[in-house]
Coordinates of C-alpha atoms in Angstrom, one line a residue:
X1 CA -5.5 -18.3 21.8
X2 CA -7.2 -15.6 23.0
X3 CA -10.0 -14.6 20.4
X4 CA -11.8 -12.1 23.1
X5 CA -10.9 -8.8 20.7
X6 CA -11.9 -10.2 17.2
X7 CA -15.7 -9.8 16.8
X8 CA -14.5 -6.1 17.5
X9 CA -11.5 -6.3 15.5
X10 CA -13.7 -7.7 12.6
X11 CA -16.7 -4.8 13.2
X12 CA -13.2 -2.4 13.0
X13 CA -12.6 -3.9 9.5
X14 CA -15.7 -3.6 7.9
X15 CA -16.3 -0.1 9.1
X16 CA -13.0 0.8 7.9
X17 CA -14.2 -0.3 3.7
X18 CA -17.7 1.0 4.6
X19 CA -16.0 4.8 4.7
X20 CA -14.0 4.2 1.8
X21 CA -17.2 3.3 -0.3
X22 CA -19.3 6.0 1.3
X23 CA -18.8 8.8 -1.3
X24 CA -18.6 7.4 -4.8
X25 CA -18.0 10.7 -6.4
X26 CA -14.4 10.2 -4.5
X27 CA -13.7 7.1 -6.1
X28 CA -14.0 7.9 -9.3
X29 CA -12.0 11.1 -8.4
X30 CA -9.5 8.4 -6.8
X31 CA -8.8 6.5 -10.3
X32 CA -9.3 9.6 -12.9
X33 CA -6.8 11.7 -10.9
X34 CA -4.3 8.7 -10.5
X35 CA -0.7 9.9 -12.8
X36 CA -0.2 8.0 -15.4
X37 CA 3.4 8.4 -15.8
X38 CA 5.7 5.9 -12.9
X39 CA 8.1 9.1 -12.4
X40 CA 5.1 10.9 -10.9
X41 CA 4.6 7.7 -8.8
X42 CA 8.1 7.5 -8.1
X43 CA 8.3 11.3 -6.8
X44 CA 5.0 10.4 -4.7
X45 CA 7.1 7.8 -2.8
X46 CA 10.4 10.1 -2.6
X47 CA 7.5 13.0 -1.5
X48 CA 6.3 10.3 1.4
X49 CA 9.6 9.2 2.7
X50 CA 10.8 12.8 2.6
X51 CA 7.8 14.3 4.8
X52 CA 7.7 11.2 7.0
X53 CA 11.5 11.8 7.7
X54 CA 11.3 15.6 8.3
X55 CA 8.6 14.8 10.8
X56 CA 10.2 11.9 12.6
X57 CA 13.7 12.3 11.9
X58 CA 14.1 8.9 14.1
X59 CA 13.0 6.7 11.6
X60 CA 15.7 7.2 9.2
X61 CA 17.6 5.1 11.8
X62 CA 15.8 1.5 10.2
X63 CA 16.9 2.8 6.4
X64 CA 20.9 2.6 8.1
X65 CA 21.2 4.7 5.2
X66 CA 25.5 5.5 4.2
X67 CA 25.1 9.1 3.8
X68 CA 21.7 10.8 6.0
X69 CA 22.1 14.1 3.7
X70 CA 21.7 11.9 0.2
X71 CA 19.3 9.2 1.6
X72 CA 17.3 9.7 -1.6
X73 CA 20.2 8.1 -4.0
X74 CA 20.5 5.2 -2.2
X75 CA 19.7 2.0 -4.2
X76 CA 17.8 0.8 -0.7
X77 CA 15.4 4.0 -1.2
X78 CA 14.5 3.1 -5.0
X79 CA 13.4 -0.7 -3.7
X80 CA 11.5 0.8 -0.6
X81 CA 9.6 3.5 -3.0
X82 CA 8.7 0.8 -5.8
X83 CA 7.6 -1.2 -2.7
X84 CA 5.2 1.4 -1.9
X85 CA 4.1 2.2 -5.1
X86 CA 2.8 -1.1 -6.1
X87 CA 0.9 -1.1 -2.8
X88 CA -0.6 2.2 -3.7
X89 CA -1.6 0.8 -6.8
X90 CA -2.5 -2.2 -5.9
X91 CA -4.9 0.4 -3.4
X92 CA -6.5 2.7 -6.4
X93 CA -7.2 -0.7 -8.2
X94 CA -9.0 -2.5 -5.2
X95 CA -11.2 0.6 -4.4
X96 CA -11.0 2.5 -7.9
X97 CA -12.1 0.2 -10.3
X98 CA -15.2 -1.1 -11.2
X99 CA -16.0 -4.8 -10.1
X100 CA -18.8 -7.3 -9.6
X101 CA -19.4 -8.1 -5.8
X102 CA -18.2 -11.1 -6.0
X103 CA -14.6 -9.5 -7.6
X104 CA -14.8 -6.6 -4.9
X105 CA -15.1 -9.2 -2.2
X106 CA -11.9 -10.8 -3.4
X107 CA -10.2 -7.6 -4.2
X108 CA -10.4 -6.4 -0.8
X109 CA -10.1 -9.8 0.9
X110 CA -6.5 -10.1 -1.3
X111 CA -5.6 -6.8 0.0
X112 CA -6.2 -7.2 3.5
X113 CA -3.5 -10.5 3.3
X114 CA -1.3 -8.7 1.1
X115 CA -1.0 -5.7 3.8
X116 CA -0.9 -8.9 6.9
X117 CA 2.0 -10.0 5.1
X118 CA 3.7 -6.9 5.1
X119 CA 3.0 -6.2 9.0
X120 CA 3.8 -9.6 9.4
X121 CA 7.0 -9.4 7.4
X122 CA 8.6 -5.7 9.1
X123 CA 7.9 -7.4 12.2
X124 CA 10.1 -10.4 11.5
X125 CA 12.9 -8.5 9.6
X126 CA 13.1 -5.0 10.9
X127 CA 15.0 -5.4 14.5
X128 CA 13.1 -3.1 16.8
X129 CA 10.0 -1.7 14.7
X130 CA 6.6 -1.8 16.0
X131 CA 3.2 -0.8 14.6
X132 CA 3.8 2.6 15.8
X133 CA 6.4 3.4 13.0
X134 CA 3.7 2.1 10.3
X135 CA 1.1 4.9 11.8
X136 CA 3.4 7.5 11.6
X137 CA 4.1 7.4 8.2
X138 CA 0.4 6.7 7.2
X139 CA -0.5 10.2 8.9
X140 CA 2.0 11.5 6.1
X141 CA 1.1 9.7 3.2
X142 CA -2.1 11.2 2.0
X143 CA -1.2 14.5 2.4
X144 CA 2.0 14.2 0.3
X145 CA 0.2 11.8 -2.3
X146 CA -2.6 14.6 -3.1
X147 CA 0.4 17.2 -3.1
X148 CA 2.0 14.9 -5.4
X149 CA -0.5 14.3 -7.7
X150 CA -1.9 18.3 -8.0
X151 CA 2.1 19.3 -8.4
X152 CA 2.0 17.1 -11.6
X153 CA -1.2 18.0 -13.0
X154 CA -1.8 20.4 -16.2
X155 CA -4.5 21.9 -14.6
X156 CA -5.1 23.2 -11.3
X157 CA -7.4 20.8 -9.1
X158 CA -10.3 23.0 -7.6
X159 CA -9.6 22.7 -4.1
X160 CA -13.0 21.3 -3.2
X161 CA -11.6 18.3 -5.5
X162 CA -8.2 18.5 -3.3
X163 CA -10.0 17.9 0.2
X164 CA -12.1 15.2 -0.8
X165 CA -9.1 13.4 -2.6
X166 CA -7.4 14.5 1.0
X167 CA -9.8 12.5 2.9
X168 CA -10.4 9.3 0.3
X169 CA -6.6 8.8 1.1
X170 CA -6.9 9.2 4.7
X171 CA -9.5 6.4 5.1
X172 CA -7.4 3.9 2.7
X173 CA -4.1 4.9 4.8
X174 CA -6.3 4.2 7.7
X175 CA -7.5 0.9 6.5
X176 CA -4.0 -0.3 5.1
X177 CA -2.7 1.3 9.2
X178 CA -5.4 -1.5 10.7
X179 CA -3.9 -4.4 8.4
X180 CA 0.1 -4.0 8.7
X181 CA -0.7 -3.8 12.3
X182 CA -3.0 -7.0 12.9
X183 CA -0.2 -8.7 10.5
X184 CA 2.5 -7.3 12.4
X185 CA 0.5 -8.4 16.0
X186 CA -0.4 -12.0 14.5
X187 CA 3.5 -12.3 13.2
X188 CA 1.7 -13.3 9.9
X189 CA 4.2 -15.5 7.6
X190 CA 4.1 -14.1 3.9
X191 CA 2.8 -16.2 1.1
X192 CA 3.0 -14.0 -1.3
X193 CA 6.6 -15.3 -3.3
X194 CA 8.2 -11.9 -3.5
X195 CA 7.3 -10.8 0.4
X196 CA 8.3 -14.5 2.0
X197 CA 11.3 -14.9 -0.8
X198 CA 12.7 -11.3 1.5
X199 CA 11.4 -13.5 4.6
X200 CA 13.2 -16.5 3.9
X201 CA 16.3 -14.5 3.6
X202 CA 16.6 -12.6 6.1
X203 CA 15.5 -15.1 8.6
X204 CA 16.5 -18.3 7.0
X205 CA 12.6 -20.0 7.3
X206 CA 11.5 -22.6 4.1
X207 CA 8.4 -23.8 3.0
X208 CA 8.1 -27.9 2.2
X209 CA 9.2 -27.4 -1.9
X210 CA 4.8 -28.4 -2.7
X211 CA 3.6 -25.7 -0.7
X212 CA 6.3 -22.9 -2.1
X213 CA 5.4 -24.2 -5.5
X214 CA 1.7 -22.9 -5.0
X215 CA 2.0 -19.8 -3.8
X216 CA 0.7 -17.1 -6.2
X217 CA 1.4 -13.7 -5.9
X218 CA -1.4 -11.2 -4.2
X219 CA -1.3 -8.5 -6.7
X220 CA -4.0 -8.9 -9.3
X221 CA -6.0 -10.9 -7.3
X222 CA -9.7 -11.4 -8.4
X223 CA -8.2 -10.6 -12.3
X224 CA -11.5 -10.8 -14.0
X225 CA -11.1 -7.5 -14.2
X226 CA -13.9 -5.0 -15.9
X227 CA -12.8 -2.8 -18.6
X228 CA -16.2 -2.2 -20.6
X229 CA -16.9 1.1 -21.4
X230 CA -13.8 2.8 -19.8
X231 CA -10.0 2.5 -20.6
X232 CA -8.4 0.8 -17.7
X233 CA -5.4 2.6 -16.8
X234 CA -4.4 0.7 -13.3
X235 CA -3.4 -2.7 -15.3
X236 CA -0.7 -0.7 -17.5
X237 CA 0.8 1.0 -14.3
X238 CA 0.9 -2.3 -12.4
X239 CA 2.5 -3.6 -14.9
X240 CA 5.3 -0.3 -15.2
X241 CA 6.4 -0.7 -11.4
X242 CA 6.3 -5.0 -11.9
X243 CA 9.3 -4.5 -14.6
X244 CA 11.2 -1.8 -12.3
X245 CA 11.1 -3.7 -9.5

């Protein structure tokens, strides 16, 4: 195996959390502005998908959706978009929240191999679709998140608040673009049950029946999760798009 590229590869990934962290004023603007309701989070994924596919009209093609004009009724598009949104949670809580260094360690560490699996999993599953087609709907995302979230709001966001929220969600989109890609390059095998149970489908793989029996799921990793002195929205949320998935 050639390891030649992963001291820089592991440099790459460290940089990548060291901008997320580097203005805490954004973080906390990350988590207070984050909707509370799951049919604002819903329309944030429907907002995504719909910019990304006005902008690269070719990517549609992977959806194979019945009827192109309607794409945004089909039952594929709800499953894709609660995909996403758990993921985007599963983001705000990582970097959002407040945890120990030992929890943030673990918090990020779970993230990185829940976004691996994911590369690892479109590359396996999704017949012609290469890193390329995750970066292109990163560039998208944060820009129709922060729309999102300011279209919702009571009150208008000063737009001094709008750009730094702007950038915040460029660095984590370019984190999470960094980790579906080295799990789509590594052709990382989920673990996670949901992400290997569409693996094992689709390309008709098992685990020996002791090793699936241990795998736990990604989401809510390091759970010792801080709450004193603050209400704790993320855990409620996760726990909105869990039963609608």
């Amino acid at each position: 195996m050639d390891l030649t590229g992963q001291p820089q590869s592991n440099e790459q990934a460290i940089a990548l959390v060291e901008a997320i962290y580097d203005k805490p004023s954004a973080l906390v603007l990350l988590i207070s502005t984050w909707p509370d309701h799951f049919g604002n989070l819903f329309d944030m994924g429907l907002n995504a998908l719909d910019a990304t596919f006005k902008k690269h009209p070719d990517l549609m093609a992977y959806f194979q959706f019945k009827d192109r004009t309607n794409w945004q009724k089909e039952d594929k598009v709800r499953k894709v978009v609660l995909a996403l949104e758990q993921t985007l949670v599963h983001a705000v809580s990582v970097f959002g929240e407040s945890h120990s260094p030992e929890e943030k360690e673990e918090a990020i560490k779970g993230f990185e191999v829940l976004l691996e699996e994911i590369g690892g999993l479109h590359r396996a599953i999704v017949p012609n679709f290469v890193p390329d087609h995750f970066a292109k709907f990163l560039a998208v995302l944060p820009a129709a998140i922060v729309h999102t979230i300011c279209d919702k709001r009571e009150e208008i966001m000063p737009e001094s608040d709008r750009e730094v929220l702007l950038e915040l969600w460029k660095k984590i989109a370019a984190f999470m673009s960094f980790h579906l890609d080295a799990g789509w390059k590594k052709r990382v095998i989920p673990k996670t049950p949901k992400l290997f149970k569409a693996y094992r489908s689709q390309t008709g793989t098992d685990l020996l029946d002791d090793e699936a029996s241990n795998l736990s799921p990604i989401v809510g990793l390091g759970a010792r999760r801080r709450t004193e002195g603050y209400l704790n929205p993320i855990s409620l949320r996760k726990a909105q798009v869990r039963r609608l998935s």
